[in-house]
mmCIF file of N, CA and C in Angstrom:
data_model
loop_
_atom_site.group_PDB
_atom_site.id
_atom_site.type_symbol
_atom_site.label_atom_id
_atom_site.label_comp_id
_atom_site.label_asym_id
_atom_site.label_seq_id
_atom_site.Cartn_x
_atom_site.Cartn_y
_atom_site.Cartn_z
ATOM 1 N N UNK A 1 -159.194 58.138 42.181
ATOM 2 C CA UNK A 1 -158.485 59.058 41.317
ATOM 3 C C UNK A 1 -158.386 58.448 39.919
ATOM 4 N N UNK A 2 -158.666 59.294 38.714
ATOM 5 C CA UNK A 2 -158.056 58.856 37.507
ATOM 6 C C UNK A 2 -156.885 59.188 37.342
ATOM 7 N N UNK A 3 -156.085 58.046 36.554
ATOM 8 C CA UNK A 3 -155.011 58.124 36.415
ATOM 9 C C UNK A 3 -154.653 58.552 34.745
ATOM 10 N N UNK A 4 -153.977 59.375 34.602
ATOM 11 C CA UNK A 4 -153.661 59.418 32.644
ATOM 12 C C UNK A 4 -153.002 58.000 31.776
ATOM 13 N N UNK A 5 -153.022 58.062 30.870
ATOM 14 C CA UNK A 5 -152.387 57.085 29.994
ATOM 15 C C UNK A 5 -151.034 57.682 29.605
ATOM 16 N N UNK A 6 -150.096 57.088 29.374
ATOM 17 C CA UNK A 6 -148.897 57.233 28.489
ATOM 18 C C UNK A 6 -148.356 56.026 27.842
ATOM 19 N N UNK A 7 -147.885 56.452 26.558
ATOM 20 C CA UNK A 7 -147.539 55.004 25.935
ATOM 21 C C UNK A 7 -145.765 55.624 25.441
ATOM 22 N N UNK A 8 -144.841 54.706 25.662
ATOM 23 C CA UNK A 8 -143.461 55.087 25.238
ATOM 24 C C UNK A 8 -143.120 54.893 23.652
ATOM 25 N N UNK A 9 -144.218 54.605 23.197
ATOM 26 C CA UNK A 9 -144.401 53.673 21.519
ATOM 27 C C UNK A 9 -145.045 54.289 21.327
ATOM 28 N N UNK A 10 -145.431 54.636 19.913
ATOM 29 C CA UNK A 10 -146.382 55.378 18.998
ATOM 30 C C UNK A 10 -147.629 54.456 19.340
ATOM 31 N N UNK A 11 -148.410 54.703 19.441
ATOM 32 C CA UNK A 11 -150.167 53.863 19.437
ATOM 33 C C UNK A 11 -150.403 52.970 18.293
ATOM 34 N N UNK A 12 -150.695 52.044 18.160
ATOM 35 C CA UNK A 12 -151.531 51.943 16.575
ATOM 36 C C UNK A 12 -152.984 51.498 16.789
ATOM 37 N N UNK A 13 -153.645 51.790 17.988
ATOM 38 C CA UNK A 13 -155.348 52.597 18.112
ATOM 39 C C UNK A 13 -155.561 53.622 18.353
ATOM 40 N N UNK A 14 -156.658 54.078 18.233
ATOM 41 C CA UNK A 14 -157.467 55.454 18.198
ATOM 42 C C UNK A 14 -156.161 56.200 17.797
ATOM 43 N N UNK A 15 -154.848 56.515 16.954
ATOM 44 C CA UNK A 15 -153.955 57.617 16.797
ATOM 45 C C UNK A 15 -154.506 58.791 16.709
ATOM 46 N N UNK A 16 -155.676 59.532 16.857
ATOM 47 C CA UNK A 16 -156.019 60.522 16.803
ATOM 48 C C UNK A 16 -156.577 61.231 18.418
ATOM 49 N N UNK A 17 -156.484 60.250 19.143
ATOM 50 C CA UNK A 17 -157.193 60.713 20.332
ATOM 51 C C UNK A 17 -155.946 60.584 21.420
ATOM 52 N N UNK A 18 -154.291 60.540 20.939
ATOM 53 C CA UNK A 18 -153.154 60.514 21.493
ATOM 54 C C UNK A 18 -152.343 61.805 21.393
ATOM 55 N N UNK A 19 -151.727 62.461 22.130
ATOM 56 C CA UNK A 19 -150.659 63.488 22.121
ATOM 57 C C UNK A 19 -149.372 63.351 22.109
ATOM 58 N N UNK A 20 -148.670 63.632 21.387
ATOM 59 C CA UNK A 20 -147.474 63.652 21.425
ATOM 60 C C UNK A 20 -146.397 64.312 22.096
ATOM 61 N N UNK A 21 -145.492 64.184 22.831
ATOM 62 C CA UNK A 21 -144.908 65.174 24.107
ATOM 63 C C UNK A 21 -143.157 64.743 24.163
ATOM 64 N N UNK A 22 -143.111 65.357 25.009
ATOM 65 C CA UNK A 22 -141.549 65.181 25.386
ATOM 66 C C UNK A 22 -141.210 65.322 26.787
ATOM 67 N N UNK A 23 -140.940 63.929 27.433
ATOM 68 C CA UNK A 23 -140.691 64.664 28.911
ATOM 69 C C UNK A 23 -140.048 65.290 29.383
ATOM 70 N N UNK A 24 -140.408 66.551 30.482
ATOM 71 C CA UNK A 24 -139.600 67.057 30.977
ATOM 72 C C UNK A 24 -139.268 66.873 32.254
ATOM 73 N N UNK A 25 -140.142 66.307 32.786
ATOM 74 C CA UNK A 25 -139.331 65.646 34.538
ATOM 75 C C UNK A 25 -140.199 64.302 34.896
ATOM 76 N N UNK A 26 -140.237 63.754 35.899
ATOM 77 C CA UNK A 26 -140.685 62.934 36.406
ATOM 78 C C UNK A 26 -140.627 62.561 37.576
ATOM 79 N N UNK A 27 -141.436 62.517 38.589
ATOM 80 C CA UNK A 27 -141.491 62.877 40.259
ATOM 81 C C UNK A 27 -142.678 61.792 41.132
ATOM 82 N N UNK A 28 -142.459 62.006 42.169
ATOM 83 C CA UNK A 28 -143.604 61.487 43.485
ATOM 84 C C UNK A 28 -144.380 62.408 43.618
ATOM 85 N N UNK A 29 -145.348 62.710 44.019
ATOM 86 C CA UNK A 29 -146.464 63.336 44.569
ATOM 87 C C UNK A 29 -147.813 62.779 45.465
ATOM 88 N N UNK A 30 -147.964 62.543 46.470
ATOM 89 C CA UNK A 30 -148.939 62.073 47.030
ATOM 90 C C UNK A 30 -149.216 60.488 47.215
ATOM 91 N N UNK A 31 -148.169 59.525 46.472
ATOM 92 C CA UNK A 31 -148.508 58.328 46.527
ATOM 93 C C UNK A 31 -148.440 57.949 45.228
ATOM 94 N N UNK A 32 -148.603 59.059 44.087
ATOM 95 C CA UNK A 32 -148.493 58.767 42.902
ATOM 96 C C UNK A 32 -147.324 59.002 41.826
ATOM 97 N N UNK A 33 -146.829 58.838 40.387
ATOM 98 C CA UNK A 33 -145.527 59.283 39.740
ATOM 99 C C UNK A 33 -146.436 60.177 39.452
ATOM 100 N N UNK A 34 -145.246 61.159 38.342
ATOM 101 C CA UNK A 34 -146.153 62.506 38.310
ATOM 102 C C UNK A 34 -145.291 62.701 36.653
ATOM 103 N N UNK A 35 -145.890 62.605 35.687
ATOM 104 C CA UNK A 35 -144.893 62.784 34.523
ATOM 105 C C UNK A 35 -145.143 64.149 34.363
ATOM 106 N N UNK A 36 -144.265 65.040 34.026
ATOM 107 C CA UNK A 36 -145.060 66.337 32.965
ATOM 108 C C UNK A 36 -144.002 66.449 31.724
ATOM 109 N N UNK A 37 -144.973 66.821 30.551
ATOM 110 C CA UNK A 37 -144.736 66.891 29.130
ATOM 111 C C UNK A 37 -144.881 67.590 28.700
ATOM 112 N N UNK A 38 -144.176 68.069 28.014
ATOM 113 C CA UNK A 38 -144.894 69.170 27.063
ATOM 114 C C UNK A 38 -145.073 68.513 25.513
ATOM 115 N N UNK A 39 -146.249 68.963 25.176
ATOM 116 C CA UNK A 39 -146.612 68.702 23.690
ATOM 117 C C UNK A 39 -145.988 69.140 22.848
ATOM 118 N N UNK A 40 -145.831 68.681 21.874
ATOM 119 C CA UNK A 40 -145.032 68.993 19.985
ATOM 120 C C UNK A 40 -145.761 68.416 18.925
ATOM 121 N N UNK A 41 -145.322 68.757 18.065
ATOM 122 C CA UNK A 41 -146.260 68.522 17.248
ATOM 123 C C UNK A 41 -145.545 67.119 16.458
ATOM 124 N N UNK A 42 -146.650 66.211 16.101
ATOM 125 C CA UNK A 42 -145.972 64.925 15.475
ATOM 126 C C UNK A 42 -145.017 64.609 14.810
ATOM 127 N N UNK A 43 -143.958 63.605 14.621
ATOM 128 C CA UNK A 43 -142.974 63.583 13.535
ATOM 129 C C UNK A 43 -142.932 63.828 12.593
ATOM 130 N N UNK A 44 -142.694 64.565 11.541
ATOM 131 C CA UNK A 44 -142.401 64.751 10.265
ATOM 132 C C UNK A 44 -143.480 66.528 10.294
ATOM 133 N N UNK A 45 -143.933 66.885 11.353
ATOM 134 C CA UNK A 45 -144.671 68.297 11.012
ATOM 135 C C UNK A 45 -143.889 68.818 12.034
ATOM 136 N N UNK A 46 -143.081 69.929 12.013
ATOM 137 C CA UNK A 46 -142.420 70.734 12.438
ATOM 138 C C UNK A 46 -141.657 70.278 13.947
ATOM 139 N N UNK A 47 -140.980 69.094 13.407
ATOM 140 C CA UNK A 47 -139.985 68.603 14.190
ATOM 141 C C UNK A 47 -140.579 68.384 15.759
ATOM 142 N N UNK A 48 -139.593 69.363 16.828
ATOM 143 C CA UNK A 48 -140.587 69.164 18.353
ATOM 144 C C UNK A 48 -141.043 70.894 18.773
ATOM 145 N N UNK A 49 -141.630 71.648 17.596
ATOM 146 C CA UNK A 49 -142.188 72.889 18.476
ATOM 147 C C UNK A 49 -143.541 72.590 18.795
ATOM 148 N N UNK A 50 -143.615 73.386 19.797
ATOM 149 C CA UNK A 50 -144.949 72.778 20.383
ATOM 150 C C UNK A 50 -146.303 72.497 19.618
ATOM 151 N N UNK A 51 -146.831 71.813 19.652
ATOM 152 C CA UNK A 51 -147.840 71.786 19.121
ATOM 153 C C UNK A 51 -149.360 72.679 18.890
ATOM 154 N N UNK A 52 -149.655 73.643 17.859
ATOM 155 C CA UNK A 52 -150.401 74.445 18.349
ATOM 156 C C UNK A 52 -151.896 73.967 18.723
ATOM 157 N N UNK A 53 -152.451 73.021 18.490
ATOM 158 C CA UNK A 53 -153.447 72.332 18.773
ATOM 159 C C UNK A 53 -153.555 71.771 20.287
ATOM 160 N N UNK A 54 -152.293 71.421 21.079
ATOM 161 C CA UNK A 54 -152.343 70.735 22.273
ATOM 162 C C UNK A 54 -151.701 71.883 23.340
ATOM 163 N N UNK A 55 -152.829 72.303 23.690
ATOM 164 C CA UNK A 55 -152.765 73.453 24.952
ATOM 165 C C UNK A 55 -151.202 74.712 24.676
ATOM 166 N N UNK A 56 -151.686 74.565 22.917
ATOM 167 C CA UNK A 56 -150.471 75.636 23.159
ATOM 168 C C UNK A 56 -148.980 75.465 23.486
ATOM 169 N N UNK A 57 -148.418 74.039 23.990
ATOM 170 C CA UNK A 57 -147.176 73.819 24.305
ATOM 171 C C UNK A 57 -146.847 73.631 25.605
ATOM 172 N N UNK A 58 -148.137 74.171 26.191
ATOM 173 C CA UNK A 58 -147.877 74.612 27.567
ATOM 174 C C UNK A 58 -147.656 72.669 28.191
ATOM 175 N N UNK A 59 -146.519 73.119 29.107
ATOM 176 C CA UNK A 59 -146.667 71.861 30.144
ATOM 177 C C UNK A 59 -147.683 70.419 30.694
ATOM 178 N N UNK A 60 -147.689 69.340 30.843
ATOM 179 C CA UNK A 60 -148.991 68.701 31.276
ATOM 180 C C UNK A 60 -148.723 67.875 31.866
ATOM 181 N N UNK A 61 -149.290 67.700 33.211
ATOM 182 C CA UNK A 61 -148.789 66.934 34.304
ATOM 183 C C UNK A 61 -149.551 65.826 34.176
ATOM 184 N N UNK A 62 -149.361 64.603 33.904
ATOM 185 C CA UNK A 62 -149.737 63.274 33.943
ATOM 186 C C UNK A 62 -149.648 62.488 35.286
ATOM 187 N N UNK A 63 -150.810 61.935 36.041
ATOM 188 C CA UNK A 63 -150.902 61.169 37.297
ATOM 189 C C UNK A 63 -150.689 59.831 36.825
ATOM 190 N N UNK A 64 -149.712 58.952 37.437
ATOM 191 C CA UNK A 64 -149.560 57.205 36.803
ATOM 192 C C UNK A 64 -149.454 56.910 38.150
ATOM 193 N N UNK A 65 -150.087 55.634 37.915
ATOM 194 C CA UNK A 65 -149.568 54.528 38.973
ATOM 195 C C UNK A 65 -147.881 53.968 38.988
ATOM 196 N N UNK A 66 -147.625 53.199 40.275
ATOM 197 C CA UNK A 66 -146.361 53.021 40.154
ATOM 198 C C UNK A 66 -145.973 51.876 39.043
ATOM 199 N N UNK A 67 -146.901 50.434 39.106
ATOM 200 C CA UNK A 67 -147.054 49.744 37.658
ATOM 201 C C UNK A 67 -146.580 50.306 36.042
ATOM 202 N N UNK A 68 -147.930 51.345 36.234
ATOM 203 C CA UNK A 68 -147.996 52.215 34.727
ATOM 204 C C UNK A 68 -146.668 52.247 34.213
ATOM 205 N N UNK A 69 -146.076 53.665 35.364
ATOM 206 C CA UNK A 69 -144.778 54.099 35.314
ATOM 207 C C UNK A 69 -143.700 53.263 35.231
ATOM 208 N N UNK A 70 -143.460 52.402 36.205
ATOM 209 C CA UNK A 70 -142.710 51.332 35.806
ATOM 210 C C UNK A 70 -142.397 50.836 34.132
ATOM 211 N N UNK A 71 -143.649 50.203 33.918
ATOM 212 C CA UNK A 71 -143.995 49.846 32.765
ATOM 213 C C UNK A 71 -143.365 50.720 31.446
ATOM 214 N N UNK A 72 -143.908 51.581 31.529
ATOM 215 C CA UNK A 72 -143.464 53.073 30.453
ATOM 216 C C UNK A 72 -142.162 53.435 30.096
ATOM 217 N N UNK A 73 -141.404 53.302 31.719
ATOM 218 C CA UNK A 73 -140.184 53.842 31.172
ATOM 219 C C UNK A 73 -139.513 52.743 30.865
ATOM 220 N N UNK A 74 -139.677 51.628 31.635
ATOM 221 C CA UNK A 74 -139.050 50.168 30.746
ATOM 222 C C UNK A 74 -139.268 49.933 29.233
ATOM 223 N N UNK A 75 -140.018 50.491 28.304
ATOM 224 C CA UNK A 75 -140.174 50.329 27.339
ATOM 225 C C UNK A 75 -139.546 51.553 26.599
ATOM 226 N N UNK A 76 -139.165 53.117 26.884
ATOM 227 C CA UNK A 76 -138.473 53.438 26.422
ATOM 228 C C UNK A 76 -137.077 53.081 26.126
ATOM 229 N N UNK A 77 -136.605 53.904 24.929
ATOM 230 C CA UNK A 77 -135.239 53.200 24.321
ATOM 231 C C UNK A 77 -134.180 54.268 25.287
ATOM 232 N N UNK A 78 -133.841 53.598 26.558
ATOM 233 C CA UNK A 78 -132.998 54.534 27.720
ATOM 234 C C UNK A 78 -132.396 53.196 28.079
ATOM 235 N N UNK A 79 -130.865 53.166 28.749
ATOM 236 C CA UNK A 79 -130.378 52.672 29.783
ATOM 237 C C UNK A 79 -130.918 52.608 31.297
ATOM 238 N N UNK A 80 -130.783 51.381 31.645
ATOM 239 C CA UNK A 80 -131.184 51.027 33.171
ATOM 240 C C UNK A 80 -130.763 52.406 34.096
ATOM 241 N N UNK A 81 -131.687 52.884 34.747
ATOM 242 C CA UNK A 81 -130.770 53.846 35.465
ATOM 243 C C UNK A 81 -131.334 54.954 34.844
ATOM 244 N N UNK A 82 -131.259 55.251 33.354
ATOM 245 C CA UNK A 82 -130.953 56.720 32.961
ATOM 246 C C UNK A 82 -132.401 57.399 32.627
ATOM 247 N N UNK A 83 -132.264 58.502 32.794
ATOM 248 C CA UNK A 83 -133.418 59.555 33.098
ATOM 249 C C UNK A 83 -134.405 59.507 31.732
ATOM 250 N N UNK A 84 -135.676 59.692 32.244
ATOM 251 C CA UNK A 84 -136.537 59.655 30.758
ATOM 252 C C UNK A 84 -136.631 61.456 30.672
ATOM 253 N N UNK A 85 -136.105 61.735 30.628
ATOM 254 C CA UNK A 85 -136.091 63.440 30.560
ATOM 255 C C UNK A 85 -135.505 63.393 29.072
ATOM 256 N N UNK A 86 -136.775 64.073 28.137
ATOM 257 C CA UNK A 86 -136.484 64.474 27.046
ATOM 258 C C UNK A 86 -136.712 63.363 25.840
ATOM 259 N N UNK A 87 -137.537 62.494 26.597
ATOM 260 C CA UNK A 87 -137.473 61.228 25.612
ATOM 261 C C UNK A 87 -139.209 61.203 24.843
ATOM 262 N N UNK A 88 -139.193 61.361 23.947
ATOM 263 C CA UNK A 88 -140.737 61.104 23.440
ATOM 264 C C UNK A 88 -141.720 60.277 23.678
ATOM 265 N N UNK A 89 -142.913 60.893 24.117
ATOM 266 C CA UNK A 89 -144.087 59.940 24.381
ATOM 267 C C UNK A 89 -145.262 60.247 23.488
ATOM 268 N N UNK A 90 -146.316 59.290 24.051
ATOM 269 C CA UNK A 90 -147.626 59.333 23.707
ATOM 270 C C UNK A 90 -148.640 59.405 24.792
ATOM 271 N N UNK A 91 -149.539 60.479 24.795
ATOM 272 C CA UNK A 91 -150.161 60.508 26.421
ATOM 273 C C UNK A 91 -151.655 61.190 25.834
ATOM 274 N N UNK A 92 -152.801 60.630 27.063
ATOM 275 C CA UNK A 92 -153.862 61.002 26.627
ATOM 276 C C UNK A 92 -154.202 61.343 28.418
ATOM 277 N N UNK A 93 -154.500 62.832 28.779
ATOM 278 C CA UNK A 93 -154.307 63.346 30.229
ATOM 279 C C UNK A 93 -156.240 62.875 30.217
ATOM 280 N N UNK A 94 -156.127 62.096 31.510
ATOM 281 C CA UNK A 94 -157.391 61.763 32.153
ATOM 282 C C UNK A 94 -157.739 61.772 33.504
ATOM 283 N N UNK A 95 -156.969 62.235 34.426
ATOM 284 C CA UNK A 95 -157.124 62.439 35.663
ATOM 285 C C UNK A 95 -157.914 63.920 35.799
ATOM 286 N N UNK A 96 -158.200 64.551 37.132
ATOM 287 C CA UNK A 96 -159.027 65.369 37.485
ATOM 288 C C UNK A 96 -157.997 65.819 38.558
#
C-alpha cells in the first residue's frame, strides 16, 4: 500500500507540490490511521475557504502509518492528549 505524506510544519521543499488542509477527524481503518482534510487555500490568500485549485474543498482521506502519525501529531502545536481536529497541515495524497 502507499501511504500519503503529511507534514504538521509548512515544507521548505518542493512548496508547490504540498496542500494545505485542516483536519477534520482522525481514525483506524484496516491496520492503518486514516487522516481526512479538507483543503484551504494558503495563509495570507483567503484565510481557510477552501481552496479552489485542491479538489474544490472537498474532503481527503490520507492513509499513514502508525510511526508517520505518531510523528505528525507530536509535532503539532496541541497538548498531550488533545485532538488534532482543526489544526493545520501540509499533505501531498499518494496512496491508491
Amino acid at each position: 500500500m502507499n501511504h500519503d505524506r503529511v507534514h504538521a510544519r509548512e515544507p521548505s521543499h518542493h512548496v508547490d507540490r504540498w496542500t494545505v488542509g485542516v483536519v477534520e477527524s482522525i481514525g483506524e481503518r484496516d491496520g492503518h490511521y486514516v487522516v481526512t482534510v479538507r483543503p484551504v487555500a494558503p495563509e495570507g490568500e483567503e484565510g481557510d475557504e477552501p481552496a479552489e485549485d485542491a479538489d474544490r474543498g472537498e474532503p481527503v482521506e490520507l492513509t499513514l502509518t502508525l510511526a508517520v502519525r505518531d510523528l505528525f501529531v507530536s509535532r503539532l502545536p496541541i497538548d498531550d492528549g488533545e485532538s488534532p481536529v482543526g489544526e493545520r497541515v501540509w499533505y501531498r495524497k499518494r496512496g491508491g
